[in-house]
Amino acid sequence: MFQKLYLSLKPTSYTLFLFSPIWPFIVKPNQHQQLTAFEPHKRPISLTQSHFSRSILYKPSTFLSSSKSDLCSRHPIMNHVALFALLSLVTVSSAKTITLSPSCAPDCYSTIQNAFNSCSNVGDSCTILFAPGVYPTHAAPYSTLATAQNSNNLAISGAGATILLTELTAGFAFSNISGLTITGLTFEMLRMPYTFGRVVSSTSTTVTLAVNMTTYPFPAGVAWLTKVQSVLEYDVNKQRPAANGFDLYILDTPAPLTADLSTGTVTITNSEAVRQMKRGNWYILRHQVYALNTFYMHLCRSVTLDHVTIYTAAGMGLYADFTTDVLISSLQIKKRNTASGLRPMSITADALHFNACAGTIEIRNSLFEGQGDDGLNVHSKFGAIDAIPDATSLTLQPETATEHSGLLARVGDMLTFRDRNTFQQYGQARLVALDGLHARVDAVPAGVKHNDLVVSAAWIPALIAVNNTYRNNRARGQLIKTNNVYVTGSTYDGCTGPAIQVFTDGCYWFESNAVRNWSVIGNTIVDVNYAMARLPGDVYVSACTPQYPNLAVGQVHKDVTIDRNHFEQTQGLPAVSVWAADTLSISQNTIVQSGPTAATNIQTSNSVHVVTINNACSGAAGAQQCHIKTSP
């Protein structure tokens, strides 16, 4: 009788989708308010909750036919037949909405966590709505403010709402959420996770800085303020990290810090700082660099982050792993302009970091400013093989301080095996079991040996990045080590390293992959690559193996396009450098040099099927021929 009928119980309304090949049914609410019939395969009927209670599921008398047939109303047995047919086809979702108010101040920690708990381990839709206002939270230092897990269709909304972290904590963590939407929220910290000051004196073992104690207070008993993990020199005139400045990153053992409230100074004890920090210069002292991210997502699917603002965090803006399909729109990670002036830093680490994700990552119309590390990092992870006990077993090397290898994969994934010295592929095998450093596959490909690399082929997302800005941050604008990439309409201004970098890494971080179908088209790149993380190319594509720091054997990247970009350079470096690519286009770019003239504007090495046409270069003397260097 029916093709389909769906009933979705929303927080404030019920929507009935009724599709009949014979006629449209009219549904009478409990208050007997007649609804207008609608034609099949068109818009749904919507009713407010006051008009349509859930008892419609239990009262067959509420289901009446249309005027075309009065069969059900005249024959009660047909009411039950119709109800049975309806109930067999109805999908019910008992959605809930939890509305939070800033009246939970002065400590909203429990209120927020209870809301997240209510939306965890449930299969139905759940909405957490933050009313406008400030939500101060007092979670324990180094903890996470709120976590949600094992749910479908979780929406967190809060236009005009600010989450204020009063301790050194992470923000929101999500695990196994399908359909996660976060909109409108702002995140801020009461005390910045860094201190900013100017060197006023030093001894043989210490450096003392003058600090605005109102902006960077040192309340008694706050342990994390007594140590420094990182030191970054800052240019107060350009409002960005200093050119060729001191970058102490990151200390294995944090440097001790003492504060003298009476003199408005702080003193750090570190031999490297004593040698490098100069009197009169300004420095950012990061008390925490990584780990305490604003958002952490694990095994999530269909994620949307829209119109969210992050002023500061003691870590990354977003870290995601094993997460599929992410849309980020109008995200603002930026330095806040306060009564004391523009802050020197926003968050202390990467803006966005995707590790072993899948589907499509799409980033649009967003700002990434002043963070302590890369604007974006998309990659997977190589594991290094220690031994091959038999034809179906692998033992992996443990992570060390200098080799951060580690296989990120799930049972059932196809694994790709590569020669560590050349990145050339041996073949693939399916992962059957993974227990720490011990993996079992269906069959280890021929030729695989000790020290070779293995990576999951299942977690390599596509990337679309359109109309974004990366500005005045430490390190790169984007690290993009994935396939099917399209970056366009974006601006990179004042990044201390390359604007965009591919660095397939078999040396230190072990971040994969070699890239395929990778396009950077129509972007603007201004005054980058001037300090820490500097490399010979504002757009830099390469790979690292222990034997070949810039891969010089074979081609590992495929179908790379770097076209129609505009470069404004100050450092005398190549605008584009590409190693180890097969099928490469570097064309129709404009390169304007206002500083030293680069000996090479475009550089390719160990690449084949290369096209470099219609590039335009100019320097202090005006237009000039582009210098293109091709090495075997």
Coordinates of C-alpha atoms in Angstrom, one line a residue, residues 58-462:
Y58 CA -0.8 4.2 19.4
K59 CA -4.2 5.5 18.4
P60 CA -5.4 4.0 15.2
S61 CA -8.4 6.3 15.2
T62 CA -6.1 9.2 14.5
F63 CA -5.3 7.8 11.1
L64 CA -8.0 8.8 8.6
S65 CA -8.2 8.5 4.9
S66 CA -8.4 11.3 2.4
S67 CA -11.6 12.5 0.9
K68 CA -11.0 10.1 -2.0
S69 CA -11.8 7.1 0.1
D70 CA -13.5 6.9 3.5
L71 CA -12.7 3.3 3.9
C72 CA -10.6 3.5 7.1
S73 CA -13.0 5.8 8.9
R74 CA -16.0 3.6 8.0
H75 CA -14.4 0.3 8.8
P76 CA -12.6 0.3 12.2
I77 CA -10.7 -2.9 11.3
M78 CA -9.1 -1.0 8.5
N79 CA -7.8 1.5 11.0
H80 CA -5.8 -1.4 12.6
V81 CA -4.6 -2.7 9.3
A82 CA -3.5 0.8 8.3
L83 CA -1.8 1.3 11.6
F84 CA 0.0 -2.0 11.3
A85 CA 1.2 -1.0 7.9
L86 CA 2.3 2.4 9.1
L87 CA 4.1 1.1 12.2
S88 CA 6.0 -1.4 10.0
L89 CA 7.4 1.4 7.9
V90 CA 7.9 4.2 10.5
T91 CA 11.4 5.1 11.7
V92 CA 11.2 6.9 15.0
S93 CA 14.0 9.1 16.3
S94 CA 13.3 10.4 19.8
A95 CA 15.5 13.5 19.5
K96 CA 16.4 15.6 22.5
T97 CA 17.5 19.2 23.0
I98 CA 19.5 20.3 26.0
T99 CA 19.6 24.0 26.5
L100 CA 22.4 25.4 28.6
S101 CA 22.5 28.9 30.2
P102 CA 25.4 30.9 31.4
S103 CA 23.7 31.1 34.8
C104 CA 25.8 28.0 35.5
A105 CA 28.6 30.5 36.3
P106 CA 31.0 30.7 38.1
D107 CA 31.7 27.1 37.2
C108 CA 29.9 25.5 34.2
Y109 CA 32.2 22.4 34.0
S110 CA 29.7 19.9 35.5
T111 CA 26.8 21.4 33.6
I112 CA 28.6 21.0 30.2
Q113 CA 29.9 17.5 31.0
N114 CA 26.4 16.4 32.1
A115 CA 25.0 17.6 28.8
F116 CA 27.7 15.7 26.9
N117 CA 27.0 12.6 29.0
S118 CA 23.3 12.8 28.2
C119 CA 24.2 12.8 24.5
S120 CA 26.6 9.8 24.8
N121 CA 25.8 6.2 24.1
V122 CA 22.5 7.0 22.5
G123 CA 21.5 6.1 18.9
D124 CA 19.2 9.1 18.4
S125 CA 19.7 12.7 17.6
C126 CA 20.8 15.1 20.4
T127 CA 21.3 18.8 20.4
I128 CA 23.2 20.8 23.0
L129 CA 22.3 24.5 22.7
F130 CA 24.4 27.1 24.5
A131 CA 22.5 30.3 25.1
P132 CA 24.5 33.5 24.5
G133 CA 26.9 34.4 27.2
V134 CA 30.2 33.3 28.9
Y135 CA 30.6 29.8 30.3
P136 CA 33.5 29.8 32.7
T137 CA 34.8 26.2 33.4
H138 CA 37.1 24.9 36.2
A139 CA 38.1 21.5 35.0
A140 CA 41.2 20.0 36.5
P141 CA 44.5 21.0 34.8
Y142 CA 45.5 18.7 31.9
S143 CA 42.1 17.2 31.8
T144 CA 39.4 17.5 29.1
L145 CA 36.4 19.7 29.6
A146 CA 33.7 17.4 28.1
T147 CA 33.6 14.2 26.1
A148 CA 30.8 12.6 24.1
Q149 CA 30.9 9.1 22.5
N150 CA 28.9 6.4 20.6
S151 CA 26.1 8.5 19.3
N152 CA 24.4 9.6 16.0
N153 CA 23.6 13.1 14.9
L154 CA 25.0 15.2 17.7
A155 CA 24.6 19.0 17.2
I156 CA 26.4 21.5 19.4
S157 CA 25.3 25.1 18.8
G158 CA 26.1 28.4 20.5
A159 CA 26.0 31.6 18.5
G160 CA 27.1 34.3 21.0
A161 CA 28.3 31.7 23.5
T162 CA 31.9 31.7 24.8
I163 CA 33.5 28.7 26.5
L164 CA 36.1 30.1 28.9
L165 CA 38.7 27.7 30.1
T166 CA 40.0 28.9 33.5
E167 CA 42.6 26.1 33.8
L168 CA 45.1 24.6 31.4
T169 CA 42.7 22.0 29.9
A170 CA 41.5 20.6 26.6
G171 CA 38.2 21.5 25.2
F172 CA 35.7 18.9 23.7
A173 CA 36.6 15.3 22.8
F174 CA 34.4 13.1 20.6
S175 CA 34.7 9.3 19.9
N176 CA 32.6 7.3 17.5
I177 CA 30.1 10.0 16.6
S178 CA 28.3 9.8 13.3
G179 CA 26.9 13.1 12.2
L180 CA 28.7 15.7 14.4
T181 CA 27.9 19.4 13.9
I182 CA 29.5 22.2 15.9
T183 CA 28.4 25.8 15.1
G184 CA 28.7 29.2 16.5
L185 CA 30.9 28.7 19.6
T186 CA 33.8 30.8 20.7
F187 CA 36.7 29.3 22.8
E188 CA 38.9 31.4 25.1
M189 CA 41.3 30.9 28.0
L190 CA 41.3 33.0 31.2
R191 CA 45.1 32.8 31.3
M192 CA 47.1 32.5 28.1
P193 CA 49.1 29.2 27.8
Y194 CA 52.1 31.4 27.1
T195 CA 53.8 34.5 28.6
F196 CA 55.1 37.4 26.5
G197 CA 57.9 39.6 27.5
R198 CA 61.1 41.6 26.7
V199 CA 64.6 40.6 27.9
V200 CA 65.9 43.1 30.4
S201 CA 68.9 41.2 31.9
S202 CA 70.8 37.9 31.9
T203 CA 73.3 36.0 33.9
S204 CA 75.5 33.0 33.0
T205 CA 72.6 30.7 33.8
T206 CA 69.4 32.7 33.6
V207 CA 67.4 35.2 31.4
T208 CA 65.0 37.8 32.9
L209 CA 62.1 39.3 31.0
A210 CA 59.8 42.2 31.8
V211 CA 56.2 41.1 31.6
N212 CA 52.8 42.9 31.8
M213 CA 51.5 41.1 34.9
T214 CA 48.0 42.3 34.3
T215 CA 47.9 40.6 30.9
Y216 CA 50.0 37.6 32.0
P217 CA 49.3 37.1 35.7
F218 CA 51.1 34.6 37.9
P219 CA 48.7 33.6 40.7
A220 CA 50.3 31.6 43.5
G221 CA 50.2 27.8 43.4
V222 CA 49.6 27.4 39.6
A223 CA 52.2 24.7 38.8
W224 CA 52.1 24.9 35.0
L225 CA 53.2 28.6 35.1
T226 CA 56.5 27.6 36.6
K227 CA 57.9 25.9 33.5
V228 CA 58.6 26.8 29.9
Q229 CA 58.4 24.2 27.1
S230 CA 59.3 26.5 24.2
V231 CA 60.7 29.9 23.4
L232 CA 59.9 31.9 20.2
E233 CA 61.4 35.3 19.3
Y234 CA 58.8 37.8 18.1
D235 CA 58.8 40.9 15.9
V236 CA 56.6 43.5 17.6
N237 CA 56.6 45.7 14.6
K238 CA 55.4 43.1 12.1
Q239 CA 53.3 41.3 14.7
R240 CA 54.7 37.9 13.7
P241 CA 57.7 35.6 14.6
A242 CA 61.0 37.3 14.1
A243 CA 63.0 36.8 10.9
N244 CA 65.9 34.4 11.6
G245 CA 64.8 34.6 15.3
F246 CA 65.5 32.3 18.2
D247 CA 63.3 29.2 18.2
L248 CA 63.7 26.8 21.1
Y249 CA 61.3 24.1 20.2
I250 CA 60.5 21.9 22.1
L251 CA 62.3 21.2 25.4
D252 CA 62.4 17.6 26.6
T253 CA 62.8 19.0 30.1
P254 CA 60.9 22.2 30.5
A255 CA 63.0 25.2 31.7
P256 CA 62.1 26.4 35.2
L257 CA 60.5 29.8 35.5
T258 CA 60.1 32.0 38.5
A259 CA 58.0 35.2 38.6
D260 CA 58.7 38.3 40.7
L261 CA 55.4 40.2 41.1
S262 CA 57.1 43.1 42.8
T263 CA 59.3 43.9 39.8
G264 CA 57.0 42.6 37.0
T265 CA 59.6 40.1 35.7
V266 CA 60.0 36.4 35.1
T267 CA 63.3 34.5 35.0
I268 CA 64.0 31.3 33.1
T269 CA 66.9 29.0 33.6
N270 CA 68.2 27.4 30.4
S271 CA 71.7 27.4 28.9
E272 CA 70.5 27.6 25.3
A273 CA 68.2 30.5 26.2
V274 CA 71.1 32.3 27.8
R275 CA 73.2 31.9 24.7
Q276 CA 70.5 33.0 22.2
M277 CA 68.1 35.4 23.9
K278 CA 69.1 39.0 23.4
R279 CA 68.5 42.0 25.6
G280 CA 65.8 44.3 24.3
N281 CA 64.2 41.6 22.1
W282 CA 60.7 40.1 22.7
Y283 CA 59.9 36.5 23.2
I284 CA 56.9 34.2 23.6
L285 CA 57.4 31.6 26.4
R286 CA 55.0 28.7 25.8
H287 CA 54.1 26.9 29.0
Q288 CA 52.4 24.2 27.0
V289 CA 52.7 23.4 23.3
Y290 CA 50.8 20.2 22.5
A291 CA 48.1 17.8 23.8
L292 CA 45.4 20.1 25.2
N293 CA 43.5 20.7 21.9
T294 CA 40.2 22.6 21.5
F295 CA 38.7 19.6 19.7
Y296 CA 39.7 16.0 19.5
M297 CA 37.9 13.6 17.2
H298 CA 38.4 9.9 17.0
L299 CA 36.4 7.5 14.7
C300 CA 33.9 10.2 13.9
R301 CA 32.0 10.4 10.6
S302 CA 30.3 13.3 8.8
V303 CA 31.7 16.2 10.8
T304 CA 30.8 19.8 10.3
L305 CA 32.5 22.7 12.0
D306 CA 30.9 26.0 11.1
H307 CA 31.4 29.6 12.3
V308 CA 33.5 28.6 15.3
T309 CA 36.2 31.0 16.8
I310 CA 39.2 29.9 18.8
Y311 CA 41.3 32.6 20.4
T312 CA 43.7 30.4 22.2
A313 CA 44.4 26.8 23.2
A314 CA 47.2 24.9 24.9
G315 CA 47.6 22.7 21.8
M316 CA 45.9 22.3 18.5
G317 CA 42.6 23.8 17.3
L318 CA 41.5 20.4 16.0
Y319 CA 43.2 17.0 16.1
A320 CA 41.4 14.1 14.3
D321 CA 42.3 10.5 13.6
F322 CA 40.3 7.7 12.0
T323 CA 37.7 10.3 11.1
T324 CA 35.8 10.3 7.8
D325 CA 34.3 13.3 5.9
V326 CA 34.9 16.7 7.6
L327 CA 33.5 20.0 6.4
I328 CA 35.1 23.1 8.0
S329 CA 33.6 26.5 7.1
S330 CA 34.2 30.0 8.4
L331 CA 36.5 28.8 11.2
Q332 CA 38.5 31.6 12.8
I333 CA 41.6 30.8 14.7
K334 CA 43.1 34.1 15.4
K335 CA 45.0 36.5 17.7
R336 CA 42.6 38.5 19.8
N337 CA 42.8 42.2 19.9
T338 CA 42.5 43.2 23.6
A339 CA 42.8 46.3 25.7
S340 CA 46.5 45.5 25.9
G341 CA 46.8 45.3 22.2
L342 CA 46.9 42.4 19.7
R343 CA 48.1 39.2 21.2
P344 CA 51.3 37.7 19.9
M345 CA 49.9 34.2 19.5
S346 CA 46.6 32.4 19.2
I347 CA 46.9 28.7 19.9
T348 CA 50.2 27.1 20.7
A349 CA 50.3 24.3 18.1
D350 CA 48.8 23.3 14.7
A351 CA 45.5 24.9 13.7
L352 CA 44.1 21.7 12.1
H353 CA 45.8 18.2 12.2
F354 CA 44.3 15.2 10.4
N355 CA 46.1 11.9 11.0
A356 CA 44.9 8.7 9.3
C357 CA 41.5 10.1 8.2
A358 CA 39.4 9.2 5.2
G359 CA 36.7 10.5 2.9
T360 CA 36.9 14.2 2.0
I361 CA 38.3 17.0 4.2
E362 CA 36.8 20.3 3.0
I363 CA 38.0 23.6 4.4
R364 CA 36.4 26.9 3.2
N365 CA 36.4 30.6 4.0
S366 CA 38.5 30.2 7.2
L367 CA 41.3 32.1 8.9
F368 CA 44.4 30.5 10.6
E369 CA 46.4 33.2 12.3
G370 CA 49.3 33.4 14.7
Q371 CA 49.3 29.7 15.8
G372 CA 52.5 28.2 17.2
D373 CA 52.8 25.6 14.4
D374 CA 51.4 24.6 11.0
G375 CA 48.1 25.9 9.8
L376 CA 47.1 22.5 8.4
N377 CA 48.6 19.0 8.5
V378 CA 47.0 16.1 6.6
H379 CA 48.9 12.8 6.6
S380 CA 48.9 9.2 7.5
K381 CA 51.6 7.3 9.5
F382 CA 54.3 4.9 8.5
G383 CA 55.2 2.0 10.6
A384 CA 58.8 0.7 10.4
I385 CA 59.3 -3.0 10.2
D386 CA 61.7 -4.5 12.7
A387 CA 61.3 -8.2 11.8
I388 CA 59.2 -10.6 9.7
P389 CA 58.8 -13.8 11.8
D390 CA 56.9 -15.7 9.1
A391 CA 55.0 -15.2 5.9
T392 CA 52.0 -13.6 7.7
S393 CA 53.6 -11.8 10.6
L394 CA 55.3 -8.5 11.2
T395 CA 57.1 -7.0 14.2
L396 CA 57.2 -3.2 14.2
Q397 CA 59.8 -0.9 15.5
P398 CA 58.9 1.1 18.6
E399 CA 58.7 4.9 18.5
T400 CA 61.9 6.6 19.7
A401 CA 62.9 10.2 20.4
T402 CA 64.4 10.5 16.9
E403 CA 62.1 8.1 14.9
H404 CA 58.4 8.6 15.5
S405 CA 57.2 5.6 13.5
G406 CA 53.9 3.9 14.2
L407 CA 51.3 2.1 12.1
L408 CA 47.9 3.7 12.3
A409 CA 45.5 1.1 10.9
R410 CA 42.4 -1.0 11.7
V411 CA 41.8 -4.6 11.2
G412 CA 40.6 -5.2 7.6
D413 CA 42.6 -2.4 6.1
M414 CA 44.8 -2.9 3.0
L415 CA 48.4 -2.2 3.9
T416 CA 50.9 -0.8 1.5
F417 CA 54.6 -1.8 1.9
R418 CA 57.4 0.5 0.6
D419 CA 61.2 0.3 0.5
R420 CA 62.3 2.8 3.1
N421 CA 65.2 4.1 1.0
T422 CA 63.3 4.7 -2.2
F423 CA 59.6 4.7 -1.2
Q424 CA 59.0 2.3 -4.1
Q425 CA 56.1 0.0 -3.5
Y426 CA 56.4 -3.7 -3.0
G427 CA 52.8 -4.6 -2.9
Q428 CA 49.8 -4.8 -0.5
A429 CA 48.4 -7.1 2.1
R430 CA 45.3 -7.1 4.3
L431 CA 45.6 -6.5 8.0
V432 CA 44.2 -9.5 10.0
A433 CA 45.3 -8.5 13.5
L434 CA 47.2 -5.7 15.2
D435 CA 48.3 -5.9 18.8
G436 CA 50.8 -3.1 19.7
L437 CA 54.0 -3.8 17.7
H438 CA 52.8 -7.1 16.4
A439 CA 50.7 -7.3 13.2
R440 CA 49.3 -10.3 11.2
V441 CA 48.5 -10.0 7.5
D442 CA 47.2 -12.4 4.9
A443 CA 50.6 -12.5 3.2
V444 CA 53.7 -10.3 3.4
P445 CA 54.6 -9.2 -0.1
A446 CA 57.8 -10.5 -1.6
G447 CA 60.9 -8.5 -1.0
V448 CA 59.9 -6.7 2.2
K449 CA 62.7 -6.6 4.7
H450 CA 63.9 -5.1 8.0
N451 CA 63.5 -1.3 8.2
D452 CA 61.0 -1.0 5.4
L453 CA 57.8 0.9 5.8
V454 CA 54.1 -0.1 6.0
V455 CA 51.1 2.2 5.9
S456 CA 47.3 1.7 5.7
A457 CA 45.8 2.4 2.3
A458 CA 42.4 2.9 3.9
W459 CA 43.1 6.2 5.6
I460 CA 44.1 8.6 2.8
P461 CA 41.6 11.4 2.6
A462 CA 40.9 13.8 -0.3

